[in-house]
PDB file of C-alpha atoms in Angstrom:
ATOM      1  CA  UNK R   1       6.804  18.106 -23.930  1.00  0.00           C
ATOM      2  CA  UNK R   2       4.041  15.509 -24.153  1.00  0.00           C
ATOM      3  CA  UNK R   3       3.018  13.613 -21.049  1.00  0.00           C
ATOM      4  CA  UNK R   4       2.685   9.846 -21.102  1.00  0.00           C
ATOM      5  CA  UNK R   5      -0.815   8.436 -20.631  1.00  0.00           C
ATOM      6  CA  UNK R   6      -0.003   7.450 -17.039  1.00  0.00           C
ATOM      7  CA  UNK R   7       1.266  10.945 -16.290  1.00  0.00           C
ATOM      8  CA  UNK R   8      -1.947  12.410 -17.745  1.00  0.00           C
ATOM      9  CA  UNK R   9      -4.030  10.151 -15.497  1.00  0.00           C
ATOM     10  CA  UNK R  10      -2.011  11.132 -12.420  1.00  0.00           C
ATOM     11  CA  UNK R  11      -2.201  14.838 -13.326  1.00  0.00           C
ATOM     12  CA  UNK R  12      -5.999  14.690 -13.635  1.00  0.00           C
ATOM     13  CA  UNK R  13      -6.308  12.672 -10.408  1.00  0.00           C
ATOM     14  CA  UNK R  14      -4.119  15.199  -8.621  1.00  0.00           C
ATOM     15  CA  UNK R  15      -6.076  18.191  -9.921  1.00  0.00           C
ATOM     16  CA  UNK R  16      -9.598  16.747  -9.490  1.00  0.00           C
ATOM     17  CA  UNK R  17      -9.263  14.635  -6.330  1.00  0.00           C
ATOM     18  CA  UNK R  18      -6.024  14.988  -4.333  1.00  0.00           C
ATOM     19  CA  UNK R  19      -5.653  18.774  -4.246  1.00  0.00           C
ATOM     20  CA  UNK R  20      -9.338  19.473  -3.449  1.00  0.00           C
ATOM     21  CA  UNK R  21      -9.252  16.893  -0.628  1.00  0.00           C
ATOM     22  CA  UNK R  22      -6.110  18.461   0.835  1.00  0.00           C
ATOM     23  CA  UNK R  23      -7.498  21.983   0.508  1.00  0.00           C
ATOM     24  CA  UNK R  24     -10.711  20.907   2.251  1.00  0.00           C
ATOM     25  CA  UNK R  25      -8.641  19.492   5.115  1.00  0.00           C
ATOM     26  CA  UNK R  26      -9.850  15.939   4.606  1.00  0.00           C
ATOM     27  CA  UNK R  27      -7.834  13.074   6.034  1.00  0.00           C
ATOM     28  CA  UNK R  28      -9.304  10.497   3.638  1.00  0.00           C
ATOM     29  CA  UNK R  29     -10.798  10.514   0.144  1.00  0.00           C
ATOM     30  CA  UNK R  30     -11.571   8.104  -2.700  1.00  0.00           C
ATOM     31  CA  UNK R  31     -11.091   7.951  -6.443  1.00  0.00           C
ATOM     32  CA  UNK R  32     -13.574   5.904  -8.461  1.00  0.00           C
ATOM     33  CA  UNK R  33     -11.978   4.727 -11.706  1.00  0.00           C
ATOM     34  CA  UNK R  34     -15.326   4.947 -13.529  1.00  0.00           C
ATOM     35  CA  UNK R  35     -15.706   8.615 -12.587  1.00  0.00           C
ATOM     36  CA  UNK R  36     -12.100   9.371 -13.464  1.00  0.00           C
ATOM     37  CA  UNK R  37     -12.559   7.797 -16.901  1.00  0.00           C
ATOM     38  CA  UNK R  38     -16.004   9.127 -17.773  1.00  0.00           C
ATOM     39  CA  UNK R  39     -16.073  12.583 -16.251  1.00  0.00           C
ATOM     40  CA  UNK R  40     -12.457  13.657 -16.251  1.00  0.00           C
ATOM     41  CA  UNK R  41     -10.325  11.804 -18.792  1.00  0.00           C
ATOM     42  CA  UNK R  42     -12.911  11.864 -21.604  1.00  0.00           C
ATOM     43  CA  UNK R  43     -12.528  15.637 -21.684  1.00  0.00           C
ATOM     44  CA  UNK R  44      -8.790  15.311 -22.364  1.00  0.00           C
ATOM     45  CA  UNK R  45      -9.228  13.067 -25.421  1.00  0.00           C
ATOM     46  CA  UNK R  46      -7.943  10.059 -23.474  1.00  0.00           C
ATOM     47  CA  UNK R  47      -8.030   6.836 -25.531  1.00  0.00           C
ATOM     48  CA  UNK R  48     -10.618   4.214 -24.545  1.00  0.00           C
ATOM     49  CA  UNK R  49      -9.976   0.701 -23.219  1.00  0.00           C
ATOM     50  CA  UNK R  50      -7.200   1.838 -20.883  1.00  0.00           C
ATOM     51  CA  UNK R  51      -8.773   0.785 -17.588  1.00  0.00           C
ATOM     52  CA  UNK R  52      -5.735  -1.238 -16.415  1.00  0.00           C
ATOM     53  CA  UNK R  53      -3.472   1.730 -17.155  1.00  0.00           C
ATOM     54  CA  UNK R  54      -5.716   4.078 -15.153  1.00  0.00           C
ATOM     55  CA  UNK R  55      -5.886   1.661 -12.203  1.00  0.00           C
ATOM     56  CA  UNK R  56      -2.142   1.196 -12.247  1.00  0.00           C
ATOM     57  CA  UNK R  57      -1.387   4.911 -12.567  1.00  0.00           C
ATOM     58  CA  UNK R  58      -3.347   5.919  -9.454  1.00  0.00           C
ATOM     59  CA  UNK R  59      -2.010   3.095  -7.277  1.00  0.00           C
ATOM     60  CA  UNK R  60       1.726   3.436  -7.918  1.00  0.00           C
ATOM     61  CA  UNK R  61       4.059   4.029  -4.996  1.00  0.00           C
ATOM     62  CA  UNK R  62       5.431   7.083  -6.791  1.00  0.00           C
ATOM     63  CA  UNK R  63       1.990   8.701  -6.944  1.00  0.00           C
ATOM     64  CA  UNK R  64       1.501   8.001  -3.242  1.00  0.00           C
ATOM     65  CA  UNK R  65       4.960   9.252  -2.280  1.00  0.00           C
ATOM     66  CA  UNK R  66       4.827  12.434  -4.366  1.00  0.00           C
ATOM     67  CA  UNK R  67       1.451  13.421  -2.927  1.00  0.00           C
ATOM     68  CA  UNK R  68       1.847  12.209   0.668  1.00  0.00           C
ATOM     69  CA  UNK R  69      -0.817   9.529   0.296  1.00  0.00           C
ATOM     70  CA  UNK R  70      -1.353   6.038   1.618  1.00  0.00           C
ATOM     71  CA  UNK R  71      -3.797   3.551   0.124  1.00  0.00           C
ATOM     72  CA  UNK R  72      -6.220   2.314   2.774  1.00  0.00           C
ATOM     73  CA  UNK R  73      -8.076  -0.194   0.634  1.00  0.00           C
ATOM     74  CA  UNK R  74      -8.925  -0.863  -2.997  1.00  0.00           C
ATOM     75  CA  UNK R  75     -12.532  -1.915  -3.580  1.00  0.00           C
ATOM     76  CA  UNK R  76     -13.346  -3.909  -6.678  1.00  0.00           C
ATOM     77  CA  UNK R  77     -12.683  -7.258  -8.288  1.00  0.00           C
ATOM     78  CA  UNK R  78      -9.689  -9.387  -7.399  1.00  0.00           C
ATOM     79  CA  UNK R  79      -7.732  -8.178 -10.432  1.00  0.00           C
ATOM     80  CA  UNK R  80      -7.988  -4.552  -9.204  1.00  0.00           C
ATOM     81  CA  UNK R  81      -8.256  -3.476 -12.848  1.00  0.00           C
ATOM     82  CA  UNK R  82     -11.869  -2.698 -13.587  1.00  0.00           C
ATOM     83  CA  UNK R  83     -14.002   0.404 -14.051  1.00  0.00           C
ATOM     84  CA  UNK R  84     -15.708  -0.572 -10.779  1.00  0.00           C
ATOM     85  CA  UNK R  85     -12.475  -0.132  -8.770  1.00  0.00           C
ATOM     86  CA  UNK R  86     -12.540   2.521  -6.047  1.00  0.00           C
ATOM     87  CA  UNK R  87      -9.225   3.456  -4.417  1.00  0.00           C
ATOM     88  CA  UNK R  88      -9.472   4.832  -0.881  1.00  0.00           C
ATOM     89  CA  UNK R  89      -6.574   7.034   0.241  1.00  0.00           C
ATOM     90  CA  UNK R  90      -5.394   8.499   3.536  1.00  0.00           C
ATOM     91  CA  UNK R  91      -3.594  11.831   3.439  1.00  0.00           C
ATOM     92  CA  UNK R  92      -0.456  11.776   5.561  1.00  0.00           C
ATOM     93  CA  UNK R  93       0.050  14.673   7.981  1.00  0.00           C
ATOM     94  CA  UNK R  94       3.032  16.929   7.270  1.00  0.00           C
ATOM     95  CA  UNK R  95       5.327  15.057   9.659  1.00  0.00           C
ATOM     96  CA  UNK R  96       4.082  11.692   8.472  1.00  0.00           C
ATOM     97  CA  UNK R  97       4.893  12.340   4.821  1.00  0.00           C
ATOM     98  CA  UNK R  98       8.625  11.769   5.356  1.00  0.00           C
ATOM     99  CA  UNK R  99       7.929   8.663   7.480  1.00  0.00           C
ATOM    100  CA  UNK R 100       5.525   7.339   4.838  1.00  0.00           C
ATOM    101  CA  UNK R 101       8.113   7.897   2.143  1.00  0.00           C
ATOM    102  CA  UNK R 102      10.744   6.006   4.105  1.00  0.00           C
ATOM    103  CA  UNK R 103       8.420   3.003   4.567  1.00  0.00           C
ATOM    104  CA  UNK R 104       7.734   2.646   0.854  1.00  0.00           C
ATOM    105  CA  UNK R 105      10.250   0.247  -0.675  1.00  0.00           C
ATOM    106  CA  UNK R 106      12.532   1.512  -3.390  1.00  0.00           C
ATOM    107  CA  UNK R 107      12.636  -0.170  -6.745  1.00  0.00           C
ATOM    108  CA  UNK R 108      13.367  -3.862  -6.261  1.00  0.00           C
ATOM    109  CA  UNK R 109      17.046  -4.753  -6.221  1.00  0.00           C
ATOM    110  CA  UNK R 110      18.241  -8.224  -7.166  1.00  0.00           C
ATOM    111  CA  UNK R 111      19.018 -10.085  -3.968  1.00  0.00           C
ATOM    112  CA  UNK R 112      20.552 -13.469  -3.333  1.00  0.00           C
ATOM    113  CA  UNK R 113      18.710 -16.194  -1.428  1.00  0.00           C
ATOM    114  CA  UNK R 114      20.538 -15.458   1.840  1.00  0.00           C
ATOM    115  CA  UNK R 115      19.595 -11.766   1.771  1.00  0.00           C
ATOM    116  CA  UNK R 116      15.993 -12.619   0.898  1.00  0.00           C
ATOM    117  CA  UNK R 117      15.743 -15.155   3.730  1.00  0.00           C
ATOM    118  CA  UNK R 118      17.137 -12.606   6.192  1.00  0.00           C
ATOM    119  CA  UNK R 119      14.734  -9.893   4.974  1.00  0.00           C
ATOM    120  CA  UNK R 120      11.703 -12.170   5.293  1.00  0.00           C
ATOM    121  CA  UNK R 121      12.603 -13.728   8.657  1.00  0.00           C
ATOM    122  CA  UNK R 122      13.577 -10.373  10.170  1.00  0.00           C
ATOM    123  CA  UNK R 123       9.877  -9.498  10.111  1.00  0.00           C
ATOM    124  CA  UNK R 124       9.261 -12.332  12.601  1.00  0.00           C
ATOM    125  CA  UNK R 125      11.814 -11.042  15.065  1.00  0.00           C
ATOM    126  CA  UNK R 126      10.262 -10.292  18.427  1.00  0.00           C
ATOM    127  CA  UNK R 127       6.931 -11.854  17.489  1.00  0.00           C
ATOM    128  CA  UNK R 128       6.750 -13.971  20.674  1.00  0.00           C
ATOM    129  CA  UNK R 129       8.700 -11.577  22.887  1.00  0.00           C
ATOM    130  CA  UNK R 130       5.806 -10.783  25.246  1.00  0.00           C
ATOM    131  CA  UNK R 131       4.585 -14.382  25.340  1.00  0.00           C
ATOM    132  CA  UNK R 132       8.026 -15.690  26.279  1.00  0.00           C
ATOM    133  CA  UNK R 133       8.419 -12.997  28.941  1.00  0.00           C
ATOM    134  CA  UNK R 134       5.092 -14.065  30.489  1.00  0.00           C
ATOM    135  CA  UNK R 135       6.622 -17.517  31.155  1.00  0.00           C
ATOM    136  CA  UNK R 136       9.756 -16.093  32.734  1.00  0.00           C
ATOM    137  CA  UNK R 137      11.977 -16.280  29.687  1.00  0.00           C
ATOM    138  CA  UNK R 138      12.874 -18.804  27.020  1.00  0.00           C
ATOM    139  CA  UNK R 139      13.505 -21.684  29.456  1.00  0.00           C
ATOM    140  CA  UNK R 140      10.129 -21.252  31.143  1.00  0.00           C
ATOM    141  CA  UNK R 141       8.395 -21.008  27.802  1.00  0.00           C
ATOM    142  CA  UNK R 142      10.090 -24.202  26.565  1.00  0.00           C
ATOM    143  CA  UNK R 143       9.138 -26.010  29.804  1.00  0.00           C
ATOM    144  CA  UNK R 144       5.542 -24.938  29.227  1.00  0.00           C
ATOM    145  CA  UNK R 145       5.644 -26.140  25.591  1.00  0.00           C
ATOM    146  CA  UNK R 146       7.237 -29.469  26.488  1.00  0.00           C
ATOM    147  CA  UNK R 147       4.844 -29.912  29.408  1.00  0.00           C
ATOM    148  CA  UNK R 148       1.897 -29.865  27.045  1.00  0.00           C
ATOM    149  CA  UNK R 149       3.603 -32.393  24.773  1.00  0.00           C
ATOM    150  CA  UNK R 150       4.226 -34.778  27.690  1.00  0.00           C
ATOM    151  CA  UNK R 151       0.620 -34.568  28.870  1.00  0.00           C
ATOM    152  CA  UNK R 152      -0.673 -35.571  25.439  1.00  0.00           C
ATOM    153  CA  UNK R 153       1.462 -38.741  25.212  1.00  0.00           C
TER     154      UNK R 153
END
């Protein structure tokens, strides 16, 4: 069975970068797209002008999940699709791999506006919890807020 081009890229990245980093006990490593293209994929008769495909293949959530990886940062131009891109990964510890997998979102599901609003605002929940507690609760916090407004007028 033939592998797709993306699968070939991920297989080479796994063999040349991920597995050696794990075997060496590293907690972080990087993949430079230029090196992956020139040194590794050229040997497999990989077609040219596929930089966006290579960048996409090594940054997918599936690649991260399957290999227990987390992207720390992607260096390069704003488009993140250039031979100059360098992807920096963190290797999750054994116990963290399951936690990392659970934090990665599944494929997007169509959601109505109410569900989307709830999902987005739920992230704000508890944001001011400590600040409000420092003023003795919500009433004290509101008195403090209103007090500043009255002083300005």
